[in-house]
CSV table of C-alpha atoms and ligand atoms in Angstrom, one decimal:
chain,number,residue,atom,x,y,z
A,84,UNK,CA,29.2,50.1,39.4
A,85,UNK,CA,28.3,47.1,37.5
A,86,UNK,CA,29.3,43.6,39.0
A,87,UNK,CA,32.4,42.5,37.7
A,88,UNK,CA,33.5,46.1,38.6
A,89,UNK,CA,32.5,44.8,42.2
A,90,UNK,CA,34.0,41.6,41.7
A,91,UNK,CA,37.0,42.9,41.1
A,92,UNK,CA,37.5,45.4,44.1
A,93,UNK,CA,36.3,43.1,46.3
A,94,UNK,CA,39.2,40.6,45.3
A,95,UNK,CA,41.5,43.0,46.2
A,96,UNK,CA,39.7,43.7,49.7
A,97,UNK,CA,37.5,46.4,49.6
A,98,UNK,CA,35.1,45.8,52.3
A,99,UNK,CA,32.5,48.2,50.9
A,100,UNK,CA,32.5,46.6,47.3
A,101,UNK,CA,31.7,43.1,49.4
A,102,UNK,CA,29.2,44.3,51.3
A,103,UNK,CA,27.4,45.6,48.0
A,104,UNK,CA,27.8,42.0,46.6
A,105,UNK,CA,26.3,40.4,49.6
A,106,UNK,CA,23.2,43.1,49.4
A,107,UNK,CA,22.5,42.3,45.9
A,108,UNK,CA,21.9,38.7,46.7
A,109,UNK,CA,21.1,38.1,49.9
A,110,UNK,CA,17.8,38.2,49.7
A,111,UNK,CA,17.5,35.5,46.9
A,112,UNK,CA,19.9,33.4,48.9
A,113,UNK,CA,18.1,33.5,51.6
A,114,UNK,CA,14.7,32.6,49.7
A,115,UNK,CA,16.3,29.8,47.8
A,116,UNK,CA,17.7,28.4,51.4
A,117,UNK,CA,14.3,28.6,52.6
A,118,UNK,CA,12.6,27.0,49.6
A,119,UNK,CA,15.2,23.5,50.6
A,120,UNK,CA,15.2,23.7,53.5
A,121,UNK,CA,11.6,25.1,54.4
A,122,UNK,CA,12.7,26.2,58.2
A,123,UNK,CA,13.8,29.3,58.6
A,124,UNK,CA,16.6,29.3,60.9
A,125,UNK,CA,18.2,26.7,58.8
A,126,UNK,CA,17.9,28.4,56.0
A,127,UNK,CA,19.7,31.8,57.8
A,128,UNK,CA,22.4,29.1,58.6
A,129,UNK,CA,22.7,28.2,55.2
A,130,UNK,CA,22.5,31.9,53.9
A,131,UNK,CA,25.8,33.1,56.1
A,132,UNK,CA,27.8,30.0,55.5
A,133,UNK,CA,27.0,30.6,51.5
A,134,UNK,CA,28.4,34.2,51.9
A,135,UNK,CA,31.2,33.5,54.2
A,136,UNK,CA,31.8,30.9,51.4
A,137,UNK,CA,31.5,33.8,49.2
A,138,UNK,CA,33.7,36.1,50.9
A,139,UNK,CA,36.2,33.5,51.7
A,140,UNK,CA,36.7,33.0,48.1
A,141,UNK,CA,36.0,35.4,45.8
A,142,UNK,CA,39.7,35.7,44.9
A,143,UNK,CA,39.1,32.5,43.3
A,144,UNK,CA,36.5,33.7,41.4
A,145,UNK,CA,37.0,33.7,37.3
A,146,UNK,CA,34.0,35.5,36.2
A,147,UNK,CA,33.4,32.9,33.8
A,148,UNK,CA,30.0,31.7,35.6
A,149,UNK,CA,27.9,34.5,36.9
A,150,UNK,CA,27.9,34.9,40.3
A,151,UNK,CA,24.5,34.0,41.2
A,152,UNK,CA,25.1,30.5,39.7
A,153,UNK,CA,28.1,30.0,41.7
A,154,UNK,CA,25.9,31.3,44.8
A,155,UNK,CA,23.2,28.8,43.4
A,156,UNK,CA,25.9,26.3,44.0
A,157,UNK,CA,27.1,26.5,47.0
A,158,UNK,CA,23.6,26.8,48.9
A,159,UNK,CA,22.9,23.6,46.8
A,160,UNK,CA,25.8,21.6,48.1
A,161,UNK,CA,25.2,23.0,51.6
A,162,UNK,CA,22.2,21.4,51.7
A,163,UNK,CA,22.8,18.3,50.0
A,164,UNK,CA,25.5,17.9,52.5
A,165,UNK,CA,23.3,18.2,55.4
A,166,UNK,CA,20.8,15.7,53.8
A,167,UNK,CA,23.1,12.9,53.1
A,168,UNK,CA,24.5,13.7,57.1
A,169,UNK,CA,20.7,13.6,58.5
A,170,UNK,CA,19.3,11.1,55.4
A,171,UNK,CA,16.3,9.6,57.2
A,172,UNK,CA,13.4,9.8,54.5
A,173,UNK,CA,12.8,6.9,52.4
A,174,UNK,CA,10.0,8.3,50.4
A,175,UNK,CA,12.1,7.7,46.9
A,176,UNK,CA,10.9,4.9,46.2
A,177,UNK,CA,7.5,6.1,44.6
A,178,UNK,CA,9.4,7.9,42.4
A,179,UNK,CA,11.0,5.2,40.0
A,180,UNK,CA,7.4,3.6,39.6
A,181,UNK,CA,5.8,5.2,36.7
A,182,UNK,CA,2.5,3.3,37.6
A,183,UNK,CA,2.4,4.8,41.1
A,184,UNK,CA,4.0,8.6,39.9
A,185,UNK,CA,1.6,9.3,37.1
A,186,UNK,CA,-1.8,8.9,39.1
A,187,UNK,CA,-3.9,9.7,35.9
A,188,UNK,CA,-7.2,8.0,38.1
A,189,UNK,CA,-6.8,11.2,40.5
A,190,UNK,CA,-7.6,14.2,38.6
A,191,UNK,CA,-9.7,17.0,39.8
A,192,UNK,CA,-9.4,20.6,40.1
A,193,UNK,CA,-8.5,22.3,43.4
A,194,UNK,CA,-9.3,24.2,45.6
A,195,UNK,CA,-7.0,26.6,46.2
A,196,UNK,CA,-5.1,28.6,43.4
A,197,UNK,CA,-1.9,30.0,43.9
A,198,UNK,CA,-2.7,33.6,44.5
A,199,UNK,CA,-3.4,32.4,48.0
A,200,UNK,CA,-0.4,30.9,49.4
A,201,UNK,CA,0.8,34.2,50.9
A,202,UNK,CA,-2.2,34.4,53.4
A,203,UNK,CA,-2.7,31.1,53.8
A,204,UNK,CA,-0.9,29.6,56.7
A,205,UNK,CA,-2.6,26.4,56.2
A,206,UNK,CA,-1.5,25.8,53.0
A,207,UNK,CA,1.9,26.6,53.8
A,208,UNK,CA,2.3,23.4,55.8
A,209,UNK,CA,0.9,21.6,52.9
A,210,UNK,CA,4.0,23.0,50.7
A,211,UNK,CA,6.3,22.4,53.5
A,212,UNK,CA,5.4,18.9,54.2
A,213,UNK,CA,5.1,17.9,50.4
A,214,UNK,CA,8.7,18.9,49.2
A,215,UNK,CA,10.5,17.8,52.4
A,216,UNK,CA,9.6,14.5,51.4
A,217,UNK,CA,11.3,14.3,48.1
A,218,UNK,CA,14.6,13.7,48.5
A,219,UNK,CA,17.2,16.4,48.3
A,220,UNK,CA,18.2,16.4,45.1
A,221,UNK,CA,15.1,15.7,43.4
A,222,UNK,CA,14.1,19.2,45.6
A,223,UNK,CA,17.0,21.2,44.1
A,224,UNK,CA,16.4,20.0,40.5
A,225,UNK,CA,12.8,21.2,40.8
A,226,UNK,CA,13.5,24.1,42.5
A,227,UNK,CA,16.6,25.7,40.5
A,228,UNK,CA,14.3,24.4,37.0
A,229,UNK,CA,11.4,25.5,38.2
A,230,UNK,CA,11.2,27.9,40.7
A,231,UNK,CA,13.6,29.7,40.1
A,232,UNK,CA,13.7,29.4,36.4
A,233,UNK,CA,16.9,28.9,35.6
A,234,UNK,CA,17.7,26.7,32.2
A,235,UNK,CA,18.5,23.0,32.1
A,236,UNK,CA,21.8,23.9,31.4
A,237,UNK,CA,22.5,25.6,34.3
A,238,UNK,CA,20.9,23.7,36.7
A,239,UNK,CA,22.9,20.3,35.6
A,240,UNK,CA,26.0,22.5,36.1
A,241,UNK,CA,24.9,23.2,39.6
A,242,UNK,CA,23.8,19.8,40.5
A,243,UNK,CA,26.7,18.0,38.1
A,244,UNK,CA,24.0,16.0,36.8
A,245,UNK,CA,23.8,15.4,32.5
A,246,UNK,CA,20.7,17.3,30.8
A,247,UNK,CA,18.6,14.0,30.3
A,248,UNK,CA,19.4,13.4,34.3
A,249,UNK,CA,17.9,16.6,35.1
A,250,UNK,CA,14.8,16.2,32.7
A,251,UNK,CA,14.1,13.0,34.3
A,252,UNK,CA,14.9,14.3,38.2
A,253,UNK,CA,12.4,17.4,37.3
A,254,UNK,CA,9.4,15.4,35.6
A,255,UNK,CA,9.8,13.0,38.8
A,256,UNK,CA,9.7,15.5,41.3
A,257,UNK,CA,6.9,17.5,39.4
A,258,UNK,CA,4.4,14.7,39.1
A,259,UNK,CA,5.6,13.8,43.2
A,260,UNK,CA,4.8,17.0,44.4
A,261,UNK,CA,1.4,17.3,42.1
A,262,UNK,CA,0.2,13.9,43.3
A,263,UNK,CA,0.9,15.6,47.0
A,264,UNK,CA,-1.0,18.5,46.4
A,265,UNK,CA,-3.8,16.7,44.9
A,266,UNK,CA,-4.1,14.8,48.0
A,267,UNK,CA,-4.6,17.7,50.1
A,268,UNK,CA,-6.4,20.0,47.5
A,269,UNK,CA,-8.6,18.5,45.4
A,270,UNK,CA,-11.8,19.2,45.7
A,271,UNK,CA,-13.8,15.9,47.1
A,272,UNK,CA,-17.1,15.0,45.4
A,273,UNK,CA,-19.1,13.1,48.4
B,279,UNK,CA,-3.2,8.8,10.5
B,280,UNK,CA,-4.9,6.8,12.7
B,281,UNK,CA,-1.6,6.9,15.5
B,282,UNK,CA,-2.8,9.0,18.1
B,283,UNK,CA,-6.3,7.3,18.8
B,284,UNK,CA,-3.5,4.5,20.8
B,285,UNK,CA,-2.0,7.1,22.9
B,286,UNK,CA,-3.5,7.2,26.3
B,287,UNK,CA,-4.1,9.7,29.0
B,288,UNK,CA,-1.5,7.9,31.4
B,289,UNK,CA,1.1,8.2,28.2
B,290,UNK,CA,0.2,11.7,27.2
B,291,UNK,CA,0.5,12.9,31.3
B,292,UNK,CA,4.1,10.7,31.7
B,293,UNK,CA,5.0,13.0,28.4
B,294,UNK,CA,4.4,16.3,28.4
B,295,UNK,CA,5.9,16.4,32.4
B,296,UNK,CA,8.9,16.0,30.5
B,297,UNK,CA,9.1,19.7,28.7
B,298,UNK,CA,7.0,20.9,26.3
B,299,UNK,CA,8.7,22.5,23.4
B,300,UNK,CA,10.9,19.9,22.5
B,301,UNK,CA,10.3,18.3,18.9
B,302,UNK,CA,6.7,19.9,19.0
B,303,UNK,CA,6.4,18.6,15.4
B,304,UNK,CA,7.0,14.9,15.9
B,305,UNK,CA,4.2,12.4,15.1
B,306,UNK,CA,4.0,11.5,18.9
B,307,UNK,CA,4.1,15.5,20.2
B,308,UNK,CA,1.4,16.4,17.5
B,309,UNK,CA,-0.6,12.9,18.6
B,310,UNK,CA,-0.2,14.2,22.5
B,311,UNK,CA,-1.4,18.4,21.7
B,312,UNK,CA,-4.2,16.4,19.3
B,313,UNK,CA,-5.3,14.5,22.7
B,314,UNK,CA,-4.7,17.5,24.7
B,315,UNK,CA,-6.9,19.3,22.9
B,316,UNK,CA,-10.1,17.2,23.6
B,317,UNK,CA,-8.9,15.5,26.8
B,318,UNK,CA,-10.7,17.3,29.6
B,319,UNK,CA,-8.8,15.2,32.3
B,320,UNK,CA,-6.0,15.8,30.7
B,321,UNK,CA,-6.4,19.1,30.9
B,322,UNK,CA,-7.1,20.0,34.8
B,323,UNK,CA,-4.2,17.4,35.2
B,324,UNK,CA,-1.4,19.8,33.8
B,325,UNK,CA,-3.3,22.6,35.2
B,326,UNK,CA,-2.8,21.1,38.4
B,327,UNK,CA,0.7,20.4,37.5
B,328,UNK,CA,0.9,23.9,36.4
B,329,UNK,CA,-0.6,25.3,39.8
B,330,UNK,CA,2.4,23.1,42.2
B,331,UNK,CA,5.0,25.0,40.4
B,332,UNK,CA,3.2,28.9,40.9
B,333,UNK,CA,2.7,27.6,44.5
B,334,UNK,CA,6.5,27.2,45.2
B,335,UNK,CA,7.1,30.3,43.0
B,336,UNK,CA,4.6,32.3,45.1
B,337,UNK,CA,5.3,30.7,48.8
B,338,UNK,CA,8.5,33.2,49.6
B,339,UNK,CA,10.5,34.5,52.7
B,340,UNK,CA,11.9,38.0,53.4
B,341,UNK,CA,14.9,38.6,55.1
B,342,UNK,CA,14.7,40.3,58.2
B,343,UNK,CA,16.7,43.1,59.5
B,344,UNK,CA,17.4,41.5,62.3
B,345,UNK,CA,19.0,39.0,59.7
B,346,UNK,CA,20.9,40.9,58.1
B,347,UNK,CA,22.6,42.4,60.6
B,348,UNK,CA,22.9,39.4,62.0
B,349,UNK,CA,24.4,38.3,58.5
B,350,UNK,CA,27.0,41.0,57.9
B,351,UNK,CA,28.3,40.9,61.7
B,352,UNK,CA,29.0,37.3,60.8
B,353,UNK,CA,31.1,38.1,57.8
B,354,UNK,CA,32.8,40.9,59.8
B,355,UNK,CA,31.8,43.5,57.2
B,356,UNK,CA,30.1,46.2,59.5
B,357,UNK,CA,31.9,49.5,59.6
B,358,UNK,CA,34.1,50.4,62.3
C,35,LIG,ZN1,-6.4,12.5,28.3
């Protein structure tokens, strides 16, 4: 059965079709909860109020938007509710000051690579701590773009933000996190 | 031709942040890949920028079990 097949007997209240819909995607919803809110009961929270979001109304559901953007959406305003609620980190600041955002004095290669980040709990933290400082929406823009590759396009649908908005939110929070990372992982020449 | 000997490493970093593949072919794109090119610093500095994205790509979570039955109880869509 292919999705708007689903979709559609789900609308009219077949349990089993809703469960199938909530399989298919709860596993990405639950990693993209994680990757904002980088806690993991938080982002369970986030991942059952999505789908009872989901479930709640999927009668409303067009079809016009697939559903994993619509998903996309919701976790995205989940969060960004809870940020402005909590809103206590400041750190924007750097990031409408091209002098301090490009850091083009700092460059050096480092000494981790990517491949590691699964067995490196140590590193973790390092992720963790760097993206919770950029503000929330900077975070989704990055993390819809970039992460989870999805076009410009769509990501300014999610976020209601204009193309050039989420060029500029994305090369922000790319050179933030970078300049972050550097800190912790370059290599230092004594 | 002599434009691209004024762009910077500070300008060509600020630029190509801001997606590569847009107007490759104007004067100031082909300036930036012409710096690219022999800009060493340059270099590790998008590889760096490179290597933040694959680490948020790579740094995932699996859902539990435990989760999702804790997930479908929620929505009330367990059998019986
Ligand atoms: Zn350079």
């Amino acid at each position: 059965m292919n999705e708007l097949e689903l979709i559609e007997k789900a609308q009219l209240g077949d349990k089993k079709a809703l469960s199938e819909l909530v399989k298919n995607y709860e596993q990405t919803v639950y990693n993209f909860s994680f990757k904002i809110c980088r806690d993991k009961d938080k982002a369970e929270h986030t991942m059952q109020e999505t789908f009872m979001s989901m479930v709640k109304n999927i009668k409303q559901f067009s079809g016009k938007s697939k559903l994993s953007t619509w998903l996309y959406t919701v976790v995205s305003n989940h969060c960004l509710m809870l940020a402005r609620s909590s809103r206590k980190h400041d750190y924007a600041a750097s990031l409408d000051d091209d002098d301090v955002l490009i850091d083009e004095k700092s460059v050096a290669d480092w000494s981790v690579t990517p491949d590691k980040v699964t067995e490196n709990n140590e590193l973790k933290i390092i992720l963790d701590e760097a993206i919770q400082k950029l503000p929330a929406d900077y975070r989704i823009v990055f993390l819809l773009r970039d992460v989870e590759g999805l076009s410009t396009e769509e990501t300014g649908k999610i976020v209601e933000l204009s193309i050039p908005a989420v060029k500029s939110r994305l090369h922000r929070a790319r050179a933030f996190l970078r300049n972050e990372l550097n800190q912790k992982l370059k290599y230092e020449t004594a | 031709m002599k434009q691209h000997k004024t762009i910077n490493c500070k300008e060509v970093m600020s630029h190509i942040c801001d997606n590569l593949g847009e107007d490759l072919d104007s004067p100031r794109c082909v300036a930036i890949k012409s710096h690219l090119d022999e800009c060493e610093s340059c270099q590790t500095y998008f590889k760096s920028v490179d290597n933040t994205i694959q680490f948020y790509k790579k740094y995932n979570v699996k859902l539990s079990d435990e989760a999702h039955t804790r997930l479908i109880d929620y929505l009330g869509l367990n059998d019986e």
